[in-house]
């Protein structure tokens, strides 16, 4: 695996899920030797709690040296080729990525979308610039349009609770007061589409995701109908792709409540966190034993370990 930036980088996603499960259930005795004498630099252009700590923990658990840099603070990087750098940008990504590649065996990058420039965001411009100019593998810590480490952890969590039958998995939009990226939802669809799941998507009209991510996934605009018989209810807010980045709907009737969960197949509630209680989901649902949100965060570490292990193999 050259980079880990989307499901398309992974030759066998189901095998990577299995690798994460094996690391969790029976870690090898030589775990620390996997990343011995290797260094990982994690660049955060945007805030994080789970990704930052779980990826750092994953690297340390594999015996790596891990350095975390708040790239969003301090001087700004220039990403445009041929830029005349006479304004606020102090360093070009060509130098920054080249320099960090001398210190690191893997570079992790978290970079959120602008939510104002759809075309540039959907080119995943900043992540792609790092992939172009880094001399070592790039690990996405959530980009403008994808969050593959989250999706891998989500698949691991579903695998641990998979019923005997082919599970029905519903990705449901829920309200939020702020404009949020589409990355988690895009990525969840992308990973679930290659898993053996009965997948569907529900959201208000106007909240369609980018067609390249929806693919053949059925879209049901009636949330309650979509939730009927669901084994897993994956809840996430995203801002619109068409009316790009605008909050157009805060309809509280889309919040996940016990009444909504009552039509599922005793379904499990899932959310990547952070979550706004009693806006996205009611306390009763998230505090119930059917909620998997903390297991998902736990699995972020095992997912990251599996991905990092694959990246180290390629060196
Ligand atoms: N789910 C997730 O990526 O959480 P953080 O934003 O805290 O990293």
Coordinates of C-alpha atoms and ligand atoms in Angstrom, one line a residue:
X1 CA 0.0 0.0 0.0
X2 CA 1.6 3.2 -1.2
X3 CA -0.6 5.7 0.7
X4 CA -3.7 5.3 2.9
X5 CA -6.0 8.1 1.7
X6 CA -9.1 6.2 0.5
X7 CA -10.5 2.7 0.2
X8 CA -9.1 2.7 -3.4
X9 CA -5.6 2.6 -1.9
X10 CA -6.3 -0.7 -0.2
X11 CA -6.0 -3.9 -2.3
X12 CA -8.2 -5.9 0.0
X13 CA -10.3 -3.8 2.4
X14 CA -11.9 -6.8 4.1
X15 CA -8.4 -8.3 4.8
X16 CA -7.4 -4.9 6.4
X17 CA -10.5 -5.1 8.6
X18 CA -9.5 -8.7 9.6
X19 CA -5.9 -7.4 10.3
X20 CA -7.3 -4.8 12.7
X21 CA -9.5 -7.4 14.4
X22 CA -6.5 -9.7 14.8
X23 CA -4.3 -6.9 16.2
X24 CA -7.1 -6.2 18.8
X25 CA -8.0 -9.8 19.7
X26 CA -4.5 -11.4 19.7
X27 CA -1.7 -8.8 19.3
X28 CA 1.6 -10.5 18.2
X29 CA 4.4 -10.8 20.7
X30 CA 6.7 -8.8 18.4
X31 CA 4.2 -5.9 18.1
X32 CA 6.7 -3.3 19.2
X33 CA 9.2 -4.5 16.6
X34 CA 6.9 -3.7 13.7
X35 CA 7.6 0.0 13.8
X36 CA 10.9 -0.1 15.6
X37 CA 13.3 2.6 14.3
X38 CA 10.5 4.2 12.3
X39 CA 9.1 7.7 12.7
X40 CA 5.7 9.1 12.0
X41 CA 4.9 12.8 11.8
X42 CA 1.2 13.7 12.2
X43 CA 0.3 17.2 10.7
X44 CA -2.9 18.7 12.0
X45 CA -4.1 21.7 10.0
X46 CA -7.4 21.3 11.9
X47 CA -8.4 20.2 15.4
X48 CA -8.9 16.6 16.5
X49 CA -9.4 14.6 19.7
X50 CA -9.8 11.0 18.5
X51 CA -7.7 11.0 15.3
X52 CA -4.9 12.7 17.0
X53 CA -4.7 10.5 20.1
X54 CA -5.7 7.2 18.5
X55 CA -3.2 7.5 15.6
X56 CA -0.5 8.6 18.0
X57 CA -1.3 5.6 20.3
X58 CA -1.3 3.3 17.3
X59 CA 2.2 4.4 16.2
X60 CA 3.5 4.1 19.8
X61 CA 1.9 0.6 20.2
X62 CA 3.8 -0.5 17.1
X63 CA 7.1 0.8 18.5
X64 CA 7.3 3.9 16.4
X65 CA 8.5 7.4 17.3
X66 CA 5.6 9.7 16.8
X67 CA 5.8 13.5 16.4
X68 CA 2.6 15.6 16.2
X69 CA 2.7 19.1 14.7
X70 CA -0.1 21.6 14.8
X71 CA 0.3 22.7 11.2
X72 CA -2.7 25.0 11.4
X73 CA -0.8 27.2 13.8
X74 CA 2.3 29.3 13.0
X75 CA 3.1 30.2 9.4
X76 CA 0.9 29.2 6.6
X77 CA 1.9 27.0 3.7
X78 CA 1.6 27.9 0.0
X79 CA 0.1 25.0 -2.1
X80 CA -0.1 26.7 -5.5
X81 CA 2.5 25.8 -8.1
X82 CA 4.3 28.9 -9.4
X83 CA 2.9 31.2 -6.7
X84 CA 4.7 34.5 -6.2
X85 CA 5.1 34.2 -2.4
X86 CA 5.1 37.9 -1.5
X87 CA 2.1 37.8 0.8
X88 CA 1.2 35.8 3.9
X89 CA 2.5 32.3 3.0
X90 CA 6.0 31.7 4.4
X91 CA 6.8 28.2 3.0
X92 CA 5.8 26.1 0.0
X93 CA 4.5 22.6 0.4
X94 CA 7.3 21.4 -1.9
X95 CA 9.8 22.3 0.8
X96 CA 7.6 21.4 3.8
X97 CA 6.8 17.9 2.4
X98 CA 10.4 17.4 1.3
X99 CA 11.8 18.3 4.7
X100 CA 9.3 16.3 6.7
X101 CA 10.0 13.3 4.5
X102 CA 13.6 13.4 5.8
X103 CA 12.4 13.1 9.3
X104 CA 9.5 10.7 8.9
X105 CA 8.7 7.2 7.4
X106 CA 5.0 8.1 7.3
X107 CA 3.4 11.5 7.1
X108 CA -0.2 11.9 8.5
X109 CA -2.2 14.8 7.3
X110 CA -5.5 16.2 8.6
X111 CA -7.0 18.9 6.4
X112 CA -10.6 20.0 6.4
X113 CA -12.5 21.4 3.3
X114 CA -13.0 25.1 2.9
X115 CA -16.7 24.5 2.3
X116 CA -16.7 27.5 0.0
X117 CA -14.7 26.2 -3.0
X118 CA -16.4 22.9 -4.0
X119 CA -14.1 22.2 -7.0
X120 CA -10.9 22.6 -5.0
X121 CA -12.2 20.7 -2.0
X122 CA -13.3 17.8 -4.2
X123 CA -9.9 17.7 -5.8
X124 CA -8.7 17.0 -2.3
X125 CA -6.1 19.7 -3.2
X126 CA -4.0 19.9 0.0
X127 CA -3.8 16.1 0.6
X128 CA -2.9 15.6 -3.1
X129 CA -0.2 18.2 -2.8
X130 CA 1.3 16.2 0.1
X131 CA 1.0 13.0 -1.9
X132 CA 2.8 14.6 -4.8
X133 CA 5.7 16.2 -2.8
X134 CA 6.2 13.8 0.0
X135 CA 8.9 11.1 -0.5
X136 CA 7.2 8.7 2.0
X137 CA 3.7 7.3 2.4
X138 CA 0.9 9.7 3.3
X139 CA -1.8 8.6 5.9
X140 CA -5.0 10.6 5.7
X141 CA -6.2 11.8 9.1
X142 CA -9.3 13.1 7.4
X143 CA -9.1 15.1 4.2
X144 CA -11.5 17.5 2.6
X145 CA -13.7 14.7 1.2
X146 CA -12.8 11.5 3.0
X147 CA -12.1 10.0 6.4
X148 CA -10.7 6.5 5.7
X149 CA -9.4 5.8 9.2
X150 CA -12.8 6.5 10.6
X151 CA -14.5 4.2 8.0
X152 CA -12.1 1.4 8.6
X153 CA -12.8 1.6 12.4
X154 CA -16.6 1.7 11.6
X155 CA -16.3 -1.5 9.5
X156 CA -14.3 -3.2 12.3
X157 CA -17.1 -2.2 14.8
X158 CA -19.8 -3.5 12.5
X159 CA -17.9 -6.8 12.0
X160 CA -17.7 -7.3 15.7
X161 CA -21.5 -7.0 16.1
X162 CA -22.5 -8.5 12.7
X163 CA -25.7 -10.6 12.9
X164 CA -25.9 -13.9 11.2
X165 CA -27.8 -12.4 8.3
X166 CA -26.5 -9.8 5.8
X167 CA -26.9 -6.6 7.9
X168 CA -29.0 -3.7 6.9
X169 CA -26.9 -0.5 7.4
X170 CA -28.5 2.9 7.1
X171 CA -26.5 6.1 6.9
X172 CA -28.8 8.9 8.2
X173 CA -28.4 12.6 8.1
X174 CA -29.3 14.4 11.3
X175 CA -29.5 18.2 12.1
X176 CA -26.6 20.3 13.3
X177 CA -26.3 24.1 13.8
X178 CA -23.0 24.4 11.8
X179 CA -21.9 23.6 8.3
X180 CA -20.0 20.3 8.5
X181 CA -17.9 18.5 6.0
X182 CA -19.1 15.6 3.9
X183 CA -16.0 13.5 4.5
X184 CA -17.3 11.0 7.0
X185 CA -20.5 10.3 5.1
X186 CA -18.6 10.1 1.7
X187 CA -16.1 7.7 3.2
X188 CA -18.6 5.6 5.0
X189 CA -20.5 5.0 1.8
X190 CA -17.3 4.2 -0.1
X191 CA -16.2 1.6 2.4
X192 CA -19.6 0.1 3.0
X193 CA -20.1 -0.3 -0.8
X194 CA -17.3 -2.8 -0.9
X195 CA -18.4 -4.6 2.2
X196 CA -21.2 -7.2 2.1
X197 CA -23.9 -4.9 3.5
X198 CA -27.5 -4.0 2.6
X199 CA -26.7 -0.3 2.6
X200 CA -29.1 2.7 2.2
X201 CA -28.9 6.4 2.7
X202 CA -31.5 8.8 4.1
X203 CA -31.4 12.6 4.2
X204 CA -33.7 15.6 3.5
X205 CA -34.0 16.7 -0.1
X206 CA -31.2 19.1 -0.9
X207 CA -28.7 17.2 1.2
X208 CA -27.6 14.8 -1.6
X209 CA -24.0 13.8 -1.4
X210 CA -21.7 13.9 -4.4
X211 CA -22.8 11.3 -7.0
X212 CA -19.3 9.8 -7.2
X213 CA -19.8 8.7 -3.5
X214 CA -23.4 7.7 -3.6
X215 CA -22.9 5.4 -6.6
X216 CA -25.7 2.8 -6.6
X217 CA -26.6 3.2 -3.0
X218 CA -30.4 3.6 -2.6
X219 CA -31.5 7.0 -1.3
X220 CA -34.8 7.1 0.7
X221 CA -36.0 10.6 1.7
X222 CA -38.4 9.2 4.3
X223 CA -36.1 8.6 7.3
X224 CA -38.5 6.4 9.2
X225 CA -39.1 4.1 6.2
X226 CA -35.3 3.9 5.6
X227 CA -34.7 2.9 9.2
X228 CA -37.2 0.0 9.2
X229 CA -35.5 -3.2 9.9
X230 CA -32.0 -1.6 10.2
X231 CA -29.3 -3.5 12.1
X232 CA -27.0 -0.5 12.2
X233 CA -28.0 3.2 12.1
X234 CA -25.0 5.3 11.3
X235 CA -25.8 8.9 12.0
X236 CA -24.0 12.0 10.7
X237 CA -24.6 15.6 9.8
X238 CA -23.2 17.0 6.6
X239 CA -23.7 20.3 4.8
X240 CA -25.1 20.2 1.2
X241 CA -23.0 19.3 -1.8
X242 CA -25.2 21.2 -4.3
X243 CA -25.8 24.4 -2.2
X244 CA -22.2 23.9 -1.2
X245 CA -21.5 24.3 2.5
X246 CA -24.8 26.1 3.4
X247 CA -26.9 25.1 6.3
X248 CA -30.4 24.8 4.8
X249 CA -32.2 22.5 7.2
X250 CA -32.1 22.2 10.9
X251 CA -35.3 20.2 11.2
X252 CA -35.3 18.6 14.7
X253 CA -37.6 15.9 13.4
X254 CA -34.5 14.3 11.8
X255 CA -32.8 13.8 15.2
X256 CA -32.4 10.1 16.2
X257 CA -34.8 9.4 19.0
X258 CA -36.1 6.2 20.7
X259 CA -39.2 6.3 18.4
X260 CA -36.9 6.2 15.3
X261 CA -34.8 3.3 16.8
X262 CA -38.1 1.5 17.6
X263 CA -38.7 0.7 13.9
X264 CA -35.2 -0.8 13.5
X265 CA -34.2 -4.5 14.0
X266 CA -33.1 -3.7 17.6
X267 CA -30.5 -1.7 15.7
X268 CA -27.2 -0.4 16.9
X269 CA -26.7 3.4 17.0
X270 CA -23.3 4.5 15.5
X271 CA -21.7 7.9 15.4
X272 CA -18.0 8.9 14.7
X273 CA -18.0 11.7 17.3
X274 CA -17.9 14.5 18.3
X275 CA -21.7 14.6 18.6
X276 CA -24.1 17.2 19.8
X277 CA -26.5 15.5 22.2
X278 CA -30.2 16.2 21.8
X279 CA -29.6 17.8 18.4
X280 CA -28.2 14.9 16.4
X281 CA -29.3 12.1 18.8
X282 CA -31.3 12.0 22.0
X283 CA -29.6 11.2 25.3
X284 CA -31.8 8.1 25.6
X285 CA -30.4 6.6 22.4
X286 CA -26.8 7.4 22.8
X287 CA -26.7 6.3 26.5
X288 CA -28.4 3.0 25.7
X289 CA -26.5 -0.3 25.6
X290 CA -27.3 -0.4 21.8
X291 CA -25.0 2.5 21.1
X292 CA -21.6 1.7 19.7
X293 CA -20.1 5.2 19.7
X294 CA -17.4 4.5 22.3
X295 CA -16.5 1.2 20.6
X296 CA -16.0 3.0 17.4
X297 CA -13.6 5.4 19.0
X298 CA -11.8 2.4 20.6
X299 CA -11.5 0.8 17.2
X300 CA -9.9 3.9 15.8
X301 CA -6.6 2.7 17.4
X302 CA -6.8 -0.8 16.0
X303 CA -7.8 0.5 12.6
X304 CA -4.8 2.9 12.6
X305 CA -2.5 0.2 13.6
X306 CA -3.6 -2.0 10.7
X307 CA -3.2 0.8 8.2
X308 CA 0.2 1.9 9.5
X309 CA 1.4 -1.8 9.5
X310 CA 0.5 -2.0 5.8
X311 CA 2.2 1.3 5.0
X312 CA 5.4 0.1 6.8
X313 CA 5.4 -3.1 4.8
X314 CA 5.7 -1.2 1.6
X315 CA 9.0 0.4 2.6
Ligands
LIG1 N1 -14.1 11.1 14.6 C1 -13.1 11.9 14.5 O1 -12.3 12.0 13.5 O2 -12.9 12.6 15.7 P1 -11.8 13.8 15.8 O3 -12.3 14.9 14.9 O4 -11.8 14.2 17.3 O5 -10.5 13.3 15.4

